[in-house]
Amino acid sequence: MNAATIIDGKAIAATVTDRIAEATKRFVEETGAPPCLAVVLVGKDPASAVYVRNKGRMAEKLGFRSIQKTLPAATPEDDLIALVKDLNGDPSVNGILVQLPLPNHINESKIIELIAPEKDVDGFHPINVGRLGVGDFEQALLPCTPAGCVVLAKSARNGDLSGLNAVVIGRSNIVGKPVAQMLLKENCTVTIAHSRTRELETVVRRADLVIAAVGRAEMVKGGWLKEGATVVDVGINRVPAPEKGEGKTKLVGDVDFESAAAVAGAITPVPGGVGPMTIAMLMSNTYIAACRQHGLTDLEKAAR
Ligand code: GUN
């Protein structure tokens, strides 16, 4: 039995962001200003604050303009609505991301639906969800995590997923459902499994490609996998790690990495797999949104 190839999400994300940084130089030459990403954070959730900071830093590293708007947790919904409307109406802002979750008194769907679809770099607006559903990839902005999963899977399969049996475990709106549609576009035969799926192990064993996005630590075992399968692990679960010392924790995926790596052909690690790709795809969406807003079709293609 061969050991699996570890799919290096960090390195693959870096090839994506390097390409965007290069293309951004040309974008600036053409338009006189860089692409601009606005990130809105409401409240002080420490994990969200770290994500938002990382997104801003990466945007600046690639030569984008980065705007961060931080509002107090008690911000009235109407104030957030007014801010999103301002950003929608500002032609110098190309991408808008409102960090989720929002405080309970704010209606998340209402805010997402307010973001101009052409600036919705999360790909969460129902217009973009619909464009993905009908296969309008010319106009859609695609959600970042599922788009990153597809890039990683393709990297392990010489760029071609055509004809593969793909099993997606998880049916969330942000990963499971969109990644299934993207894999259909790649000509996979797609099964979406979930918590009510019968004989999940048998379903997974048929898969050439497994996308695990359930949010349950190390649920998928090596013994469930077909020999040589490609495994993309979207899970990020914090679990106790007594071996590191009392009270210590570590991050693990939805896949039991050790047993899976002994059977899979290729597998993403956690951390260092899907995570870095999500932010790279956010940068890609911001660049694409900016090109479309300037009618720069050729430059949009340059970053693909
Ligand atoms: N919170 C955790 N992940 C995400 C994401 O991808 N987008 C937004 N807007 N909020 C998040």
PDB file of C-alpha atoms and ligand atoms in Angstrom:
ATOM      1  CA  MET A   1       0.000   0.000   0.000  1.00  0.00           C
ATOM      2  CA  ASN A   2       1.405   3.366  -1.023  1.00  0.00           C
ATOM      3  CA  ALA A   3       1.224   6.340   1.316  1.00  0.00           C
ATOM      4  CA  ALA A   4      -1.123   9.043   0.070  1.00  0.00           C
ATOM      5  CA  THR A   5       0.110  12.224  -1.550  1.00  0.00           C
ATOM      6  CA  ILE A   6      -0.504  15.098   0.841  1.00  0.00           C
ATOM      7  CA  ILE A   7      -2.238  17.877  -1.089  1.00  0.00           C
ATOM      8  CA  ASP A   8      -0.402  21.045  -0.074  1.00  0.00           C
ATOM      9  CA  GLY A   9      -3.165  23.638   0.221  1.00  0.00           C
ATOM     10  CA  LYS A  10      -0.732  26.341   1.265  1.00  0.00           C
ATOM     11  CA  ALA A  11       1.446  25.895  -1.813  1.00  0.00           C
ATOM     12  CA  ILE A  12      -1.508  25.646  -4.201  1.00  0.00           C
ATOM     13  CA  ALA A  13      -3.115  28.730  -2.625  1.00  0.00           C
ATOM     14  CA  ALA A  14       0.188  30.563  -3.125  1.00  0.00           C
ATOM     15  CA  THR A  15       0.186  29.770  -6.856  1.00  0.00           C
ATOM     16  CA  VAL A  16      -3.331  31.247  -7.063  1.00  0.00           C
ATOM     17  CA  THR A  17      -2.450  34.396  -5.115  1.00  0.00           C
ATOM     18  CA  ASP A  18       0.858  34.868  -7.012  1.00  0.00           C
ATOM     19  CA  ARG A  19      -1.080  34.826 -10.271  1.00  0.00           C
ATOM     20  CA  ILE A  20      -3.556  37.380  -8.937  1.00  0.00           C
ATOM     21  CA  ALA A  21      -0.765  39.645  -7.666  1.00  0.00           C
ATOM     22  CA  GLU A  22       0.779  39.642 -11.165  1.00  0.00           C
ATOM     23  CA  ALA A  23      -2.570  40.286 -12.859  1.00  0.00           C
ATOM     24  CA  THR A  24      -3.297  43.078 -10.379  1.00  0.00           C
ATOM     25  CA  LYS A  25      -0.287  45.033 -11.651  1.00  0.00           C
ATOM     26  CA  ARG A  26      -1.820  45.044 -15.119  1.00  0.00           C
ATOM     27  CA  PHE A  27      -5.224  45.911 -13.669  1.00  0.00           C
ATOM     28  CA  VAL A  28      -3.716  48.978 -11.996  1.00  0.00           C
ATOM     29  CA  GLU A  29      -2.015  50.008 -15.259  1.00  0.00           C
ATOM     30  CA  GLU A  30      -5.353  49.776 -17.083  1.00  0.00           C
ATOM     31  CA  THR A  31      -7.635  51.394 -14.528  1.00  0.00           C
ATOM     32  CA  GLY A  32      -5.333  53.567 -12.424  1.00  0.00           C
ATOM     33  CA  ALA A  33      -6.542  52.009  -9.160  1.00  0.00           C
ATOM     34  CA  PRO A  34      -6.286  48.583  -7.522  1.00  0.00           C
ATOM     35  CA  PRO A  35      -9.191  46.198  -6.866  1.00  0.00           C
ATOM     36  CA  CYS A  36     -10.807  47.043  -3.529  1.00  0.00           C
ATOM     37  CA  LEU A  37     -12.218  44.626  -0.946  1.00  0.00           C
ATOM     38  CA  ALA A  38     -14.389  45.907   1.905  1.00  0.00           C
ATOM     39  CA  VAL A  39     -14.784  43.599   4.898  1.00  0.00           C
ATOM     40  CA  VAL A  40     -17.392  44.341   7.544  1.00  0.00           C
ATOM     41  CA  LEU A  41     -17.137  42.929  11.056  1.00  0.00           C
ATOM     42  CA  VAL A  42     -19.916  43.396  13.592  1.00  0.00           C
ATOM     43  CA  GLY A  43     -18.898  42.659  17.183  1.00  0.00           C
ATOM     44  CA  LYS A  44     -15.753  41.314  18.763  1.00  0.00           C
ATOM     45  CA  ASP A  45     -15.822  37.572  18.189  1.00  0.00           C
ATOM     46  CA  PRO A  46     -12.090  36.732  18.410  1.00  0.00           C
ATOM     47  CA  ALA A  47     -12.126  34.063  15.673  1.00  0.00           C
ATOM     48  CA  SER A  48     -13.987  36.401  13.290  1.00  0.00           C
ATOM     49  CA  ALA A  49     -11.552  39.212  14.098  1.00  0.00           C
ATOM     50  CA  VAL A  50      -8.610  36.964  13.146  1.00  0.00           C
ATOM     51  CA  TYR A  51     -10.290  35.902   9.864  1.00  0.00           C
ATOM     52  CA  VAL A  52     -11.069  39.511   8.975  1.00  0.00           C
ATOM     53  CA  ARG A  53      -7.526  40.653   9.725  1.00  0.00           C
ATOM     54  CA  ASN A  54      -6.091  37.842   7.595  1.00  0.00           C
ATOM     55  CA  LYS A  55      -8.360  38.731   4.677  1.00  0.00           C
ATOM     56  CA  GLY A  56      -7.298  42.395   4.872  1.00  0.00           C
ATOM     57  CA  ARG A  57      -3.616  41.490   5.079  1.00  0.00           C
ATOM     58  CA  MET A  58      -3.792  39.155   2.108  1.00  0.00           C
ATOM     59  CA  ALA A  59      -5.670  41.769   0.059  1.00  0.00           C
ATOM     60  CA  GLU A  60      -2.920  44.302   0.738  1.00  0.00           C
ATOM     61  CA  LYS A  61      -0.192  41.767   0.022  1.00  0.00           C
ATOM     62  CA  LEU A  62      -1.656  41.241  -3.454  1.00  0.00           C
ATOM     63  CA  GLY A  63      -1.758  44.974  -4.120  1.00  0.00           C
ATOM     64  CA  PHE A  64      -5.483  45.468  -3.487  1.00  0.00           C
ATOM     65  CA  ARG A  65      -6.999  48.294  -1.503  1.00  0.00           C
ATOM     66  CA  SER A  66      -8.476  46.914   1.702  1.00  0.00           C
ATOM     67  CA  ILE A  67     -11.212  48.569   3.735  1.00  0.00           C
ATOM     68  CA  GLN A  68     -12.219  47.216   7.123  1.00  0.00           C
ATOM     69  CA  LYS A  69     -15.362  48.480   8.842  1.00  0.00           C
ATOM     70  CA  THR A  70     -15.717  47.333  12.429  1.00  0.00           C
ATOM     71  CA  LEU A  71     -19.040  48.014  14.143  1.00  0.00           C
ATOM     72  CA  PRO A  72     -19.983  47.380  17.783  1.00  0.00           C
ATOM     73  CA  ALA A  73     -21.957  44.211  18.580  1.00  0.00           C
ATOM     74  CA  ALA A  74     -25.005  46.318  19.518  1.00  0.00           C
ATOM     75  CA  THR A  75     -25.117  48.067  16.120  1.00  0.00           C
ATOM     76  CA  PRO A  76     -28.771  48.413  15.022  1.00  0.00           C
ATOM     77  CA  GLU A  77     -29.655  46.425  11.909  1.00  0.00           C
ATOM     78  CA  ASP A  78     -30.547  49.664  10.130  1.00  0.00           C
ATOM     79  CA  ASP A  79     -27.002  50.989  10.587  1.00  0.00           C
ATOM     80  CA  LEU A  80     -25.528  47.868   8.992  1.00  0.00           C
ATOM     81  CA  ILE A  81     -28.058  48.158   6.167  1.00  0.00           C
ATOM     82  CA  ALA A  82     -26.989  51.773   5.611  1.00  0.00           C
ATOM     83  CA  LEU A  83     -23.305  50.760   5.533  1.00  0.00           C
ATOM     84  CA  VAL A  84     -23.900  47.980   2.990  1.00  0.00           C
ATOM     85  CA  LYS A  85     -25.915  50.394   0.826  1.00  0.00           C
ATOM     86  CA  ASP A  86     -23.034  52.899   0.979  1.00  0.00           C
ATOM     87  CA  LEU A  87     -20.521  50.230  -0.094  1.00  0.00           C
ATOM     88  CA  ASN A  88     -22.870  49.055  -2.878  1.00  0.00           C
ATOM     89  CA  GLY A  89     -23.060  52.610  -4.170  1.00  0.00           C
ATOM     90  CA  ASP A  90     -19.317  53.324  -3.961  1.00  0.00           C
ATOM     91  CA  PRO A  91     -17.813  52.601  -7.392  1.00  0.00           C
ATOM     92  CA  SER A  92     -14.303  52.355  -5.900  1.00  0.00           C
ATOM     93  CA  VAL A  93     -15.383  49.282  -3.855  1.00  0.00           C
ATOM     94  CA  ASN A  94     -15.380  46.082  -5.931  1.00  0.00           C
ATOM     95  CA  GLY A  95     -16.002  43.386  -3.322  1.00  0.00           C
ATOM     96  CA  ILE A  96     -18.042  43.365  -0.111  1.00  0.00           C
ATOM     97  CA  LEU A  97     -17.828  40.694   2.569  1.00  0.00           C
ATOM     98  CA  VAL A  98     -19.887  40.835   5.748  1.00  0.00           C
ATOM     99  CA  GLN A  99     -18.253  38.456   8.195  1.00  0.00           C
ATOM    100  CA  LEU A 100     -20.647  35.825   9.598  1.00  0.00           C
ATOM    101  CA  PRO A 101     -22.056  35.002  12.064  1.00  0.00           C
ATOM    102  CA  LEU A 102     -23.799  38.301  12.775  1.00  0.00           C
ATOM    103  CA  PRO A 103     -25.235  39.120  16.226  1.00  0.00           C
ATOM    104  CA  ASN A 104     -28.666  37.547  16.853  1.00  0.00           C
ATOM    105  CA  HIS A 105     -30.634  40.781  16.473  1.00  0.00           C
ATOM    106  CA  ILE A 106     -29.503  41.129  12.851  1.00  0.00           C
ATOM    107  CA  ASN A 107     -31.183  39.134  10.088  1.00  0.00           C
ATOM    108  CA  GLU A 108     -28.322  37.521   8.158  1.00  0.00           C
ATOM    109  CA  SER A 109     -30.327  36.681   5.030  1.00  0.00           C
ATOM    110  CA  LYS A 110     -31.584  40.235   4.803  1.00  0.00           C
ATOM    111  CA  ILE A 111     -28.009  41.569   4.888  1.00  0.00           C
ATOM    112  CA  ILE A 112     -26.688  39.021   2.385  1.00  0.00           C
ATOM    113  CA  GLU A 113     -29.546  39.795  -0.005  1.00  0.00           C
ATOM    114  CA  LEU A 114     -28.779  43.487   0.240  1.00  0.00           C
ATOM    115  CA  ILE A 115     -25.199  43.126  -1.019  1.00  0.00           C
ATOM    116  CA  ALA A 116     -24.996  43.947  -4.742  1.00  0.00           C
ATOM    117  CA  PRO A 117     -24.629  40.505  -6.413  1.00  0.00           C
ATOM    118  CA  GLU A 118     -21.719  41.738  -8.566  1.00  0.00           C
ATOM    119  CA  LYS A 119     -19.842  42.706  -5.365  1.00  0.00           C
ATOM    120  CA  ASP A 120     -20.821  39.567  -3.391  1.00  0.00           C
ATOM    121  CA  VAL A 121     -17.350  38.008  -3.182  1.00  0.00           C
ATOM    122  CA  ASP A 122     -18.631  35.360  -0.727  1.00  0.00           C
ATOM    123  CA  GLY A 123     -20.984  34.055  -3.423  1.00  0.00           C
ATOM    124  CA  PHE A 124     -23.767  33.826  -0.822  1.00  0.00           C
ATOM    125  CA  HIS A 125     -26.371  36.083  -2.499  1.00  0.00           C
ATOM    126  CA  PRO A 126     -29.333  34.094  -3.882  1.00  0.00           C
ATOM    127  CA  ILE A 127     -28.601  35.543  -7.352  1.00  0.00           C
ATOM    128  CA  ASN A 128     -25.109  34.022  -7.264  1.00  0.00           C
ATOM    129  CA  VAL A 129     -26.440  30.785  -5.767  1.00  0.00           C
ATOM    130  CA  GLY A 130     -28.930  30.674  -8.652  1.00  0.00           C
ATOM    131  CA  ARG A 131     -26.273  31.441 -11.260  1.00  0.00           C
ATOM    132  CA  LEU A 132     -24.220  28.527  -9.956  1.00  0.00           C
ATOM    133  CA  GLY A 133     -27.365  26.352 -10.026  1.00  0.00           C
ATOM    134  CA  VAL A 134     -28.067  27.102 -13.696  1.00  0.00           C
ATOM    135  CA  GLY A 135     -24.381  26.929 -14.636  1.00  0.00           C
ATOM    136  CA  ASP A 136     -23.926  30.619 -15.481  1.00  0.00           C
ATOM    137  CA  PHE A 137     -20.245  30.714 -14.588  1.00  0.00           C
ATOM    138  CA  GLU A 138     -19.663  33.809 -16.729  1.00  0.00           C
ATOM    139  CA  GLN A 139     -21.599  35.970 -14.324  1.00  0.00           C
ATOM    140  CA  ALA A 140     -21.623  34.030 -11.055  1.00  0.00           C
ATOM    141  CA  LEU A 141     -19.308  34.742  -8.157  1.00  0.00           C
ATOM    142  CA  LEU A 142     -18.697  31.305  -6.644  1.00  0.00           C
ATOM    143  CA  PRO A 143     -18.472  30.618  -2.905  1.00  0.00           C
ATOM    144  CA  CYS A 144     -14.838  30.452  -1.843  1.00  0.00           C
ATOM    145  CA  THR A 145     -14.523  27.242   0.181  1.00  0.00           C
ATOM    146  CA  PRO A 146     -16.226  24.956  -2.362  1.00  0.00           C
ATOM    147  CA  ALA A 147     -14.337  26.609  -5.234  1.00  0.00           C
ATOM    148  CA  GLY A 148     -11.096  25.948  -3.323  1.00  0.00           C
ATOM    149  CA  CYS A 149     -12.067  22.290  -2.803  1.00  0.00           C
ATOM    150  CA  VAL A 150     -12.463  21.827  -6.544  1.00  0.00           C
ATOM    151  CA  VAL A 151      -9.048  23.397  -7.247  1.00  0.00           C
ATOM    152  CA  LEU A 152      -7.441  21.036  -4.695  1.00  0.00           C
ATOM    153  CA  ALA A 153      -9.231  17.969  -6.074  1.00  0.00           C
ATOM    154  CA  LYS A 154      -8.186  18.857  -9.630  1.00  0.00           C
ATOM    155  CA  SER A 155      -4.588  19.366  -8.545  1.00  0.00           C
ATOM    156  CA  ALA A 156      -4.516  15.766  -7.323  1.00  0.00           C
ATOM    157  CA  ARG A 157      -6.100  14.436 -10.529  1.00  0.00           C
ATOM    158  CA  ASN A 158      -4.068  16.121 -13.278  1.00  0.00           C
ATOM    159  CA  GLY A 159      -6.717  18.790 -13.676  1.00  0.00           C
ATOM    160  CA  ASP A 160      -9.454  16.355 -14.735  1.00  0.00           C
ATOM    161  CA  LEU A 161     -12.338  15.092 -12.573  1.00  0.00           C
ATOM    162  CA  SER A 162     -14.457  13.916 -15.504  1.00  0.00           C
ATOM    163  CA  GLY A 163     -16.384  10.703 -14.872  1.00  0.00           C
ATOM    164  CA  LEU A 164     -15.336  10.309 -11.244  1.00  0.00           C
ATOM    165  CA  ASN A 165     -17.780   9.147  -8.592  1.00  0.00           C
ATOM    166  CA  ALA A 166     -17.769  12.029  -6.130  1.00  0.00           C
ATOM    167  CA  VAL A 167     -19.361  11.740  -2.705  1.00  0.00           C
ATOM    168  CA  VAL A 168     -19.964  14.967  -0.808  1.00  0.00           C
ATOM    169  CA  ILE A 169     -20.638  14.398   2.886  1.00  0.00           C
ATOM    170  CA  GLY A 170     -22.665  17.344   4.153  1.00  0.00           C
ATOM    171  CA  ARG A 171     -25.482  19.359   2.575  1.00  0.00           C
ATOM    172  CA  SER A 172     -24.847  22.872   3.885  1.00  0.00           C
ATOM    173  CA  ASN A 173     -25.567  25.933   1.776  1.00  0.00           C
ATOM    174  CA  ILE A 174     -21.996  27.158   2.142  1.00  0.00           C
ATOM    175  CA  VAL A 175     -20.121  23.960   1.209  1.00  0.00           C
ATOM    176  CA  GLY A 176     -22.072  20.756   0.510  1.00  0.00           C
ATOM    177  CA  LYS A 177     -24.659  21.985  -1.978  1.00  0.00           C
ATOM    178  CA  PRO A 178     -22.411  24.368  -3.963  1.00  0.00           C
ATOM    179  CA  VAL A 179     -19.463  21.953  -4.157  1.00  0.00           C
ATOM    180  CA  ALA A 180     -21.829  19.280  -5.494  1.00  0.00           C
ATOM    181  CA  GLN A 181     -22.909  21.646  -8.280  1.00  0.00           C
ATOM    182  CA  MET A 182     -19.314  22.583  -9.086  1.00  0.00           C
ATOM    183  CA  LEU A 183     -18.383  18.896  -9.295  1.00  0.00           C
ATOM    184  CA  LEU A 184     -21.301  18.291 -11.667  1.00  0.00           C
ATOM    185  CA  LYS A 185     -19.841  21.026 -13.859  1.00  0.00           C
ATOM    186  CA  GLU A 186     -16.557  19.066 -13.757  1.00  0.00           C
ATOM    187  CA  ASN A 187     -18.493  16.038 -15.088  1.00  0.00           C
ATOM    188  CA  CYS A 188     -18.415  14.030 -11.868  1.00  0.00           C
ATOM    189  CA  THR A 189     -21.247  11.695 -10.902  1.00  0.00           C
ATOM    190  CA  VAL A 190     -22.222  13.328  -7.630  1.00  0.00           C
ATOM    191  CA  THR A 191     -23.825  11.906  -4.501  1.00  0.00           C
ATOM    192  CA  ILE A 192     -24.666  14.190  -1.584  1.00  0.00           C
ATOM    193  CA  ALA A 193     -24.653  12.249   1.679  1.00  0.00           C
ATOM    194  CA  HIS A 194     -25.808  13.658   5.021  1.00  0.00           C
ATOM    195  CA  SER A 195     -26.768  12.772   8.561  1.00  0.00           C
ATOM    196  CA  ARG A 196     -29.776  10.685   7.440  1.00  0.00           C
ATOM    197  CA  THR A 197     -27.911   8.795   4.699  1.00  0.00           C
ATOM    198  CA  ARG A 198     -28.233   5.037   5.119  1.00  0.00           C
ATOM    199  CA  GLU A 199     -25.094   2.914   4.994  1.00  0.00           C
ATOM    200  CA  LEU A 200     -22.840   5.934   4.668  1.00  0.00           C
ATOM    201  CA  GLU A 201     -19.707   3.779   4.696  1.00  0.00           C
ATOM    202  CA  THR A 202     -20.923   1.826   1.661  1.00  0.00           C
ATOM    203  CA  VAL A 203     -21.739   5.065  -0.158  1.00  0.00           C
ATOM    204  CA  VAL A 204     -18.299   6.524   0.631  1.00  0.00           C
ATOM    205  CA  ARG A 205     -16.536   3.338  -0.467  1.00  0.00           C
ATOM    206  CA  ARG A 206     -17.814   3.854  -4.019  1.00  0.00           C
ATOM    207  CA  ALA A 207     -16.209   7.292  -4.201  1.00  0.00           C
ATOM    208  CA  ASP A 208     -13.167   8.183  -6.291  1.00  0.00           C
ATOM    209  CA  LEU A 209     -13.427  11.640  -4.729  1.00  0.00           C
ATOM    210  CA  VAL A 210     -14.651  12.361  -1.193  1.00  0.00           C
ATOM    211  CA  ILE A 211     -15.436  15.883   0.014  1.00  0.00           C
ATOM    212  CA  ALA A 212     -15.978  15.751   3.781  1.00  0.00           C
ATOM    213  CA  ALA A 213     -17.893  18.769   5.101  1.00  0.00           C
ATOM    214  CA  VAL A 214     -19.901  17.554   8.069  1.00  0.00           C
ATOM    215  CA  GLY A 215     -18.278  19.288  11.026  1.00  0.00           C
ATOM    216  CA  ARG A 216     -17.703  16.076  13.007  1.00  0.00           C
ATOM    217  CA  ALA A 217     -14.159  15.472  14.149  1.00  0.00           C
ATOM    218  CA  GLU A 218     -12.438  12.533  12.422  1.00  0.00           C
ATOM    219  CA  MET A 219     -15.722  10.879  11.448  1.00  0.00           C
ATOM    220  CA  VAL A 220     -14.557   9.435   8.121  1.00  0.00           C
ATOM    221  CA  LYS A 221     -12.220   6.492   8.698  1.00  0.00           C
ATOM    222  CA  GLY A 222      -9.620   5.034   6.359  1.00  0.00           C
ATOM    223  CA  GLY A 223     -11.584   1.790   6.275  1.00  0.00           C
ATOM    224  CA  TRP A 224     -14.490   3.590   4.589  1.00  0.00           C
ATOM    225  CA  LEU A 225     -12.416   4.650   1.584  1.00  0.00           C
ATOM    226  CA  LYS A 226     -11.771   3.129  -1.800  1.00  0.00           C
ATOM    227  CA  GLU A 227      -8.077   2.466  -2.341  1.00  0.00           C
ATOM    228  CA  GLY A 228      -6.536   5.450  -4.143  1.00  0.00           C
ATOM    229  CA  ALA A 229      -9.452   7.836  -3.525  1.00  0.00           C
ATOM    230  CA  THR A 230      -8.859  11.590  -3.456  1.00  0.00           C
ATOM    231  CA  VAL A 231      -9.977  13.048  -0.124  1.00  0.00           C
ATOM    232  CA  VAL A 232     -10.678  16.740   0.486  1.00  0.00           C
ATOM    233  CA  ASP A 233     -11.298  17.477   4.161  1.00  0.00           C
ATOM    234  CA  VAL A 234     -13.240  20.694   4.796  1.00  0.00           C
ATOM    235  CA  GLY A 235     -13.660  20.131   8.554  1.00  0.00           C
ATOM    236  CA  ILE A 236     -11.968  22.327  11.122  1.00  0.00           C
ATOM    237  CA  ASN A 237     -12.699  20.886  14.561  1.00  0.00           C
ATOM    238  CA  ARG A 238     -10.935  21.833  17.775  1.00  0.00           C
ATOM    239  CA  VAL A 239     -10.473  18.798  20.030  1.00  0.00           C
ATOM    240  CA  PRO A 240      -8.627  18.140  23.298  1.00  0.00           C
ATOM    241  CA  ALA A 241      -4.971  17.144  22.850  1.00  0.00           C
ATOM    242  CA  PRO A 242      -3.847  15.782  26.222  1.00  0.00           C
ATOM    243  CA  GLU A 243      -0.681  14.441  24.536  1.00  0.00           C
ATOM    244  CA  LYS A 244       0.414  18.090  24.117  1.00  0.00           C
ATOM    245  CA  GLY A 245      -0.158  18.832  27.789  1.00  0.00           C
ATOM    246  CA  GLU A 246      -3.032  19.421  30.151  1.00  0.00           C
ATOM    247  CA  GLY A 247      -5.817  21.591  28.741  1.00  0.00           C
ATOM    248  CA  LYS A 248      -4.184  21.750  25.270  1.00  0.00           C
ATOM    249  CA  THR A 249      -6.195  21.431  22.069  1.00  0.00           C
ATOM    250  CA  LYS A 250      -5.531  20.807  18.393  1.00  0.00           C
ATOM    251  CA  LEU A 251      -7.326  21.170  15.073  1.00  0.00           C
ATOM    252  CA  VAL A 252      -8.524  18.082  13.235  1.00  0.00           C
ATOM    253  CA  GLY A 253     -10.641  17.583  10.143  1.00  0.00           C
ATOM    254  CA  ASP A 254     -13.766  15.525   9.477  1.00  0.00           C
ATOM    255  CA  VAL A 255     -11.481  12.737   8.266  1.00  0.00           C
ATOM    256  CA  ASP A 256      -9.331  10.541  10.491  1.00  0.00           C
ATOM    257  CA  PHE A 257      -6.137  11.611   8.744  1.00  0.00           C
ATOM    258  CA  GLU A 258      -3.836   8.811   9.833  1.00  0.00           C
ATOM    259  CA  SER A 259      -6.042   5.904   8.805  1.00  0.00           C
ATOM    260  CA  ALA A 260      -7.263   7.704   5.666  1.00  0.00           C
ATOM    261  CA  ALA A 261      -3.747   8.572   4.478  1.00  0.00           C
ATOM    262  CA  ALA A 262      -2.923   4.857   4.476  1.00  0.00           C
ATOM    263  CA  VAL A 263      -5.675   4.123   1.926  1.00  0.00           C
ATOM    264  CA  ALA A 264      -6.253   7.344  -0.055  1.00  0.00           C
ATOM    265  CA  GLY A 265      -4.320   8.275  -3.190  1.00  0.00           C
ATOM    266  CA  ALA A 266      -4.244  11.920  -2.144  1.00  0.00           C
ATOM    267  CA  ILE A 267      -5.558  13.772   0.884  1.00  0.00           C
ATOM    268  CA  THR A 268      -5.700  17.330   2.212  1.00  0.00           C
ATOM    269  CA  PRO A 269      -4.293  17.932   5.703  1.00  0.00           C
ATOM    270  CA  VAL A 270      -5.973  19.978   8.457  1.00  0.00           C
ATOM    271  CA  PRO A 271      -4.696  22.613   8.923  1.00  0.00           C
ATOM    272  CA  GLY A 272      -2.952  23.510   5.657  1.00  0.00           C
ATOM    273  CA  GLY A 273      -5.442  22.086   3.155  1.00  0.00           C
ATOM    274  CA  VAL A 274      -8.756  23.751   2.380  1.00  0.00           C
ATOM    275  CA  GLY A 275      -8.232  26.674   4.794  1.00  0.00           C
ATOM    276  CA  PRO A 276      -5.563  28.562   2.800  1.00  0.00           C
ATOM    277  CA  MET A 277      -7.547  27.990  -0.411  1.00  0.00           C
ATOM    278  CA  THR A 278     -10.636  29.740   0.938  1.00  0.00           C
ATOM    279  CA  ILE A 279      -8.812  33.037   1.351  1.00  0.00           C
ATOM    280  CA  ALA A 280      -7.076  32.624  -2.034  1.00  0.00           C
ATOM    281  CA  MET A 281     -10.453  32.163  -3.728  1.00  0.00           C
ATOM    282  CA  LEU A 282     -11.779  35.245  -1.937  1.00  0.00           C
ATOM    283  CA  MET A 283      -8.939  37.234  -3.487  1.00  0.00           C
ATOM    284  CA  SER A 284      -9.687  35.653  -6.851  1.00  0.00           C
ATOM    285  CA  ASN A 285     -13.369  36.655  -6.554  1.00  0.00           C
ATOM    286  CA  THR A 286     -12.421  40.216  -5.632  1.00  0.00           C
ATOM    287  CA  TYR A 287     -10.139  40.461  -8.650  1.00  0.00           C
ATOM    288  CA  ILE A 288     -12.791  38.922 -10.941  1.00  0.00           C
ATOM    289  CA  ALA A 289     -15.492  41.267  -9.568  1.00  0.00           C
ATOM    290  CA  ALA A 290     -13.224  44.273 -10.167  1.00  0.00           C
ATOM    291  CA  CYS A 291     -12.463  43.195 -13.770  1.00  0.00           C
ATOM    292  CA  ARG A 292     -16.155  42.676 -14.516  1.00  0.00           C
ATOM    293  CA  GLN A 293     -17.067  46.058 -13.058  1.00  0.00           C
ATOM    294  CA  HIS A 294     -14.522  47.648 -15.421  1.00  0.00           C
ATOM    295  CA  GLY A 295     -15.526  45.492 -18.417  1.00  0.00           C
ATOM    296  CA  LEU A 296     -12.009  43.982 -18.543  1.00  0.00           C
ATOM    297  CA  THR A 297     -12.823  40.476 -19.802  1.00  0.00           C
ATOM    298  CA  ASP A 298      -9.283  39.702 -20.968  1.00  0.00           C
ATOM    299  CA  LEU A 299      -7.783  40.678 -17.640  1.00  0.00           C
ATOM    300  CA  GLU A 300     -10.387  38.575 -15.819  1.00  0.00           C
ATOM    301  CA  LYS A 301      -9.224  35.528 -17.761  1.00  0.00           C
ATOM    302  CA  ALA A 302      -5.571  36.326 -16.980  1.00  0.00           C
ATOM    303  CA  ALA A 303      -6.020  35.356 -13.345  1.00  0.00           C
ATOM    304  CA  ARG A 304      -7.536  31.899 -14.009  1.00  0.00           C
TER     305      ARG A 304
HETATM  306  N1  GUN B   1     -17.458  33.189   8.625  1.00  0.00           N
HETATM  307  C1  GUN B   1     -16.761  32.031   8.518  1.00  0.00           C
HETATM  308  N2  GUN B   1     -16.453  31.773   7.227  1.00  0.00           N
HETATM  309  C2  GUN B   1     -16.963  32.797   6.503  1.00  0.00           C
HETATM  310  C3  GUN B   1     -16.936  33.113   5.122  1.00  0.00           C
HETATM  311  O1  GUN B   1     -16.423  32.378   4.268  1.00  0.00           O
HETATM  312  N3  GUN B   1     -17.569  34.266   4.766  1.00  0.00           N
HETATM  313  C4  GUN B   1     -18.176  35.082   5.678  1.00  0.00           C
HETATM  314  N4  GUN B   1     -18.775  36.188   5.235  1.00  0.00           N
HETATM  315  N5  GUN B   1     -18.207  34.815   6.970  1.00  0.00           N
HETATM  316  C5  GUN B   1     -17.589  33.681   7.375  1.00  0.00           C
END
